[in-house]
């Protein structure tokens, strides 16, 4: 793994760079990866033996051992900056671990260089092409368009592979789109709620997918939702002055355009105050990210459509705010969902399951091959799994194994959680409706929420609910994991849907 950045070299320096490094693309600084099984060993072959010996001896003296360790060198062989990043121990890594080590090391190297002012960064892809591309793109995410920019912050930085033959280009482009798709989700989730209302979210996604082949984006309004009898969805939107939107997206990439699609549903609460059951003010600002399910679905669709993957997909994204007002739904109110089931709204802060109920009912009428819904649904999931795994509740062992494999492949892991009728028993004891939207106890909150959603899915359709509340945001930056909204598990969704053509 090799990263370089371009500078204006004198003729003498150019000759020096060719002698020490193969640098036909004219990069101005360089990041090398090195394994540290016993002693530091550079992975790239694009350096002279003299340069290799120099760097490896310096690394050994600096106690360069732990994965992610980075060392900077200056003016080596005419190259302004050289960053060497540890890939860890090569002996015990499986292919997925090796790819993740490249993903992380590339990100760390680029971040170290860009802090030093590098501009044009190239990545040596000798260990893993796709991992290097993903790490390079993910590492550079920042949401600074609302900040007053300084002159030095306005540099146009670029990242490219160190080699550019056709086989490298294809894998690099795949990795780049994986990373860019997650960055799309990060951007949507990070945007302030006043600048990412339901209407603006719908417009942003329509713009992102505009002009791509085989894509139809339908933007529905409140009148449409009322005609469809989506009263659970409508009940959540009542308290806000912002009009709701319901995004329906069809992608027909398969050879047979009439083939049954795969279904995706994303929770799109663009801001969640809790409604009448108001949340505590501490950290409420994070609730701009309560549309993380919608954002990851949009990001995954962006990647799938850009790559023109040969699958058919239908996606539903219900979008609204959950706000308190004189028009807001009150605790104890009863609404009837699209599938005819009545719901007693015992807690207006359990709103995500209400909008998903109607979206799941609607998509079930289309008989997709499977349905996956994603939602920042319960704080209980954060308590259970933290920021490492997203929790999966599913009625299908096959779908679970596909998700598990996809998550492992891109190091964005899932953990299976239980579905059982006893979790929803209390919800079915409402005196006035078929279901309450919460139980009487807090225990098993994530499991109860999943059980509630299952009531609105056709029982013959394989279905998975992914609760991403725990992985919604990242508390600190570590390589390609950037502090703030994560956009997870966008890459795992893309990997799953791309792999369905081989299953």
PDB file of C-alpha atoms in Angstrom, residues 57-163:
ATOM      1  CA  UNK A  57      16.121   0.270   9.386  1.00  0.00           C
ATOM      2  CA  UNK A  58      14.622   3.559  10.534  1.00  0.00           C
ATOM      3  CA  UNK A  59      11.315   1.843  11.305  1.00  0.00           C
ATOM      4  CA  UNK A  60      13.049  -0.798  13.411  1.00  0.00           C
ATOM      5  CA  UNK A  61      14.792   1.900  15.441  1.00  0.00           C
ATOM      6  CA  UNK A  62      11.474   3.708  16.053  1.00  0.00           C
ATOM      7  CA  UNK A  63       9.770   0.649  17.620  1.00  0.00           C
ATOM      8  CA  UNK A  64       7.320   0.447  14.729  1.00  0.00           C
ATOM      9  CA  UNK A  65       5.174  -2.599  15.587  1.00  0.00           C
ATOM     10  CA  UNK A  66       1.481  -2.058  16.294  1.00  0.00           C
ATOM     11  CA  UNK A  67      -1.101  -2.046  13.470  1.00  0.00           C
ATOM     12  CA  UNK A  68      -1.879   1.558  12.607  1.00  0.00           C
ATOM     13  CA  UNK A  69       1.490   2.916  13.731  1.00  0.00           C
ATOM     14  CA  UNK A  70       2.606   5.647  11.339  1.00  0.00           C
ATOM     15  CA  UNK A  71       6.030   7.190  10.792  1.00  0.00           C
ATOM     16  CA  UNK A  72       6.747  10.239   8.636  1.00  0.00           C
ATOM     17  CA  UNK A  73       9.978  10.759   6.660  1.00  0.00           C
ATOM     18  CA  UNK A  74      10.913  13.842   4.668  1.00  0.00           C
ATOM     19  CA  UNK A  75      12.717  14.401   1.360  1.00  0.00           C
ATOM     20  CA  UNK A  76      13.509  10.755   0.741  1.00  0.00           C
ATOM     21  CA  UNK A  77      14.854  10.237  -2.754  1.00  0.00           C
ATOM     22  CA  UNK A  78      13.422  13.538  -3.918  1.00  0.00           C
ATOM     23  CA  UNK A  79       9.929  12.856  -2.574  1.00  0.00           C
ATOM     24  CA  UNK A  80       8.756  15.536  -0.136  1.00  0.00           C
ATOM     25  CA  UNK A  81       7.065  13.280   2.406  1.00  0.00           C
ATOM     26  CA  UNK A  82       6.988   9.561   3.064  1.00  0.00           C
ATOM     27  CA  UNK A  83       4.544   8.062   5.548  1.00  0.00           C
ATOM     28  CA  UNK A  84       4.873   4.394   6.470  1.00  0.00           C
ATOM     29  CA  UNK A  85       1.878   2.732   8.139  1.00  0.00           C
ATOM     30  CA  UNK A  86       1.865  -0.641   9.876  1.00  0.00           C
ATOM     31  CA  UNK A  87      -0.479  -3.297   8.506  1.00  0.00           C
ATOM     32  CA  UNK A  88       0.105  -5.458  11.567  1.00  0.00           C
ATOM     33  CA  UNK A  89       1.061  -9.122  11.548  1.00  0.00           C
ATOM     34  CA  UNK A  90       0.635 -10.739   8.122  1.00  0.00           C
ATOM     35  CA  UNK A  91       0.816 -14.299   9.463  1.00  0.00           C
ATOM     36  CA  UNK A  92      -2.582 -14.545  11.119  1.00  0.00           C
ATOM     37  CA  UNK A  93      -4.789 -12.426   8.858  1.00  0.00           C
ATOM     38  CA  UNK A  94      -7.619 -13.900   6.791  1.00  0.00           C
ATOM     39  CA  UNK A  95      -8.529 -12.113   3.509  1.00  0.00           C
ATOM     40  CA  UNK A  96     -11.162  -9.906   5.168  1.00  0.00           C
ATOM     41  CA  UNK A  97      -8.806  -8.914   7.969  1.00  0.00           C
ATOM     42  CA  UNK A  98      -6.093  -8.177   5.415  1.00  0.00           C
ATOM     43  CA  UNK A  99      -8.448  -5.940   3.455  1.00  0.00           C
ATOM     44  CA  UNK A 100      -9.451  -4.097   6.633  1.00  0.00           C
ATOM     45  CA  UNK A 101      -5.805  -3.584   7.588  1.00  0.00           C
ATOM     46  CA  UNK A 102      -5.233  -1.995   4.179  1.00  0.00           C
ATOM     47  CA  UNK A 103      -8.418   0.066   4.526  1.00  0.00           C
ATOM     48  CA  UNK A 104      -7.303   1.399   7.901  1.00  0.00           C
ATOM     49  CA  UNK A 105      -3.653   1.935   6.973  1.00  0.00           C
ATOM     50  CA  UNK A 106      -4.552   3.809   3.804  1.00  0.00           C
ATOM     51  CA  UNK A 107      -6.870   6.085   5.751  1.00  0.00           C
ATOM     52  CA  UNK A 108      -4.264   6.748   8.444  1.00  0.00           C
ATOM     53  CA  UNK A 109      -1.588   7.472   5.836  1.00  0.00           C
ATOM     54  CA  UNK A 110      -3.722   9.904   3.869  1.00  0.00           C
ATOM     55  CA  UNK A 111      -4.820  11.732   7.006  1.00  0.00           C
ATOM     56  CA  UNK A 112      -1.224  12.075   8.174  1.00  0.00           C
ATOM     57  CA  UNK A 113      -0.111  13.424   4.799  1.00  0.00           C
ATOM     58  CA  UNK A 114      -2.970  15.850   4.340  1.00  0.00           C
ATOM     59  CA  UNK A 115      -2.273  17.381   7.745  1.00  0.00           C
ATOM     60  CA  UNK A 116       1.182  18.141   6.320  1.00  0.00           C
ATOM     61  CA  UNK A 117      -0.276  19.782   3.209  1.00  0.00           C
ATOM     62  CA  UNK A 118      -0.137  17.013   0.599  1.00  0.00           C
ATOM     63  CA  UNK A 119      -2.345  17.609  -2.418  1.00  0.00           C
ATOM     64  CA  UNK A 120      -2.285  14.771  -4.939  1.00  0.00           C
ATOM     65  CA  UNK A 121      -2.327  11.398  -3.206  1.00  0.00           C
ATOM     66  CA  UNK A 122      -1.735   8.081  -4.926  1.00  0.00           C
ATOM     67  CA  UNK A 123      -2.270   4.696  -3.300  1.00  0.00           C
ATOM     68  CA  UNK A 124      -0.124   1.656  -4.018  1.00  0.00           C
ATOM     69  CA  UNK A 125      -2.612  -1.210  -4.248  1.00  0.00           C
ATOM     70  CA  UNK A 126      -0.212  -4.166  -4.127  1.00  0.00           C
ATOM     71  CA  UNK A 127      -1.933  -5.746  -1.100  1.00  0.00           C
ATOM     72  CA  UNK A 128      -5.649  -5.042  -1.729  1.00  0.00           C
ATOM     73  CA  UNK A 129      -7.029  -2.687  -4.362  1.00  0.00           C
ATOM     74  CA  UNK A 130     -10.613  -2.309  -3.169  1.00  0.00           C
ATOM     75  CA  UNK A 131      -9.655  -1.935   0.490  1.00  0.00           C
ATOM     76  CA  UNK A 132      -7.162   0.788  -0.364  1.00  0.00           C
ATOM     77  CA  UNK A 133      -9.751   2.675  -2.414  1.00  0.00           C
ATOM     78  CA  UNK A 134     -12.396   2.447   0.311  1.00  0.00           C
ATOM     79  CA  UNK A 135      -9.962   3.644   2.968  1.00  0.00           C
ATOM     80  CA  UNK A 136      -8.806   6.531   0.788  1.00  0.00           C
ATOM     81  CA  UNK A 137     -12.337   7.827   0.184  1.00  0.00           C
ATOM     82  CA  UNK A 138     -13.665   7.244   3.704  1.00  0.00           C
ATOM     83  CA  UNK A 139     -10.627   8.923   5.272  1.00  0.00           C
ATOM     84  CA  UNK A 140     -11.335  12.226   3.558  1.00  0.00           C
ATOM     85  CA  UNK A 141     -14.931  12.723   4.658  1.00  0.00           C
ATOM     86  CA  UNK A 142     -15.615  16.011   6.384  1.00  0.00           C
ATOM     87  CA  UNK A 143     -18.696  18.177   6.676  1.00  0.00           C
ATOM     88  CA  UNK A 144     -17.304  21.675   6.486  1.00  0.00           C
ATOM     89  CA  UNK A 145     -19.472  23.352   3.861  1.00  0.00           C
ATOM     90  CA  UNK A 146     -21.172  25.481   6.535  1.00  0.00           C
ATOM     91  CA  UNK A 147     -17.888  26.728   7.984  1.00  0.00           C
ATOM     92  CA  UNK A 148     -16.025  29.869   6.994  1.00  0.00           C
ATOM     93  CA  UNK A 149     -13.119  28.415   5.070  1.00  0.00           C
ATOM     94  CA  UNK A 150      -9.533  29.546   5.340  1.00  0.00           C
ATOM     95  CA  UNK A 151      -7.418  29.865   2.220  1.00  0.00           C
ATOM     96  CA  UNK A 152      -5.324  26.802   3.086  1.00  0.00           C
ATOM     97  CA  UNK A 153      -8.500  24.722   3.482  1.00  0.00           C
ATOM     98  CA  UNK A 154      -9.559  25.367  -0.108  1.00  0.00           C
ATOM     99  CA  UNK A 155      -6.922  23.140  -1.717  1.00  0.00           C
ATOM    100  CA  UNK A 156      -8.327  20.636  -4.224  1.00  0.00           C
ATOM    101  CA  UNK A 157      -6.912  17.320  -3.011  1.00  0.00           C
ATOM    102  CA  UNK A 158      -7.019  14.200  -5.157  1.00  0.00           C
ATOM    103  CA  UNK A 159      -6.467  10.502  -4.542  1.00  0.00           C
ATOM    104  CA  UNK A 160      -5.600   7.959  -7.227  1.00  0.00           C
ATOM    105  CA  UNK A 161      -4.123   4.462  -7.429  1.00  0.00           C
ATOM    106  CA  UNK A 162      -0.359   4.291  -7.842  1.00  0.00           C
ATOM    107  CA  UNK A 163      -0.765   1.990 -10.874  1.00  0.00           C
TER     108      UNK A 163
END
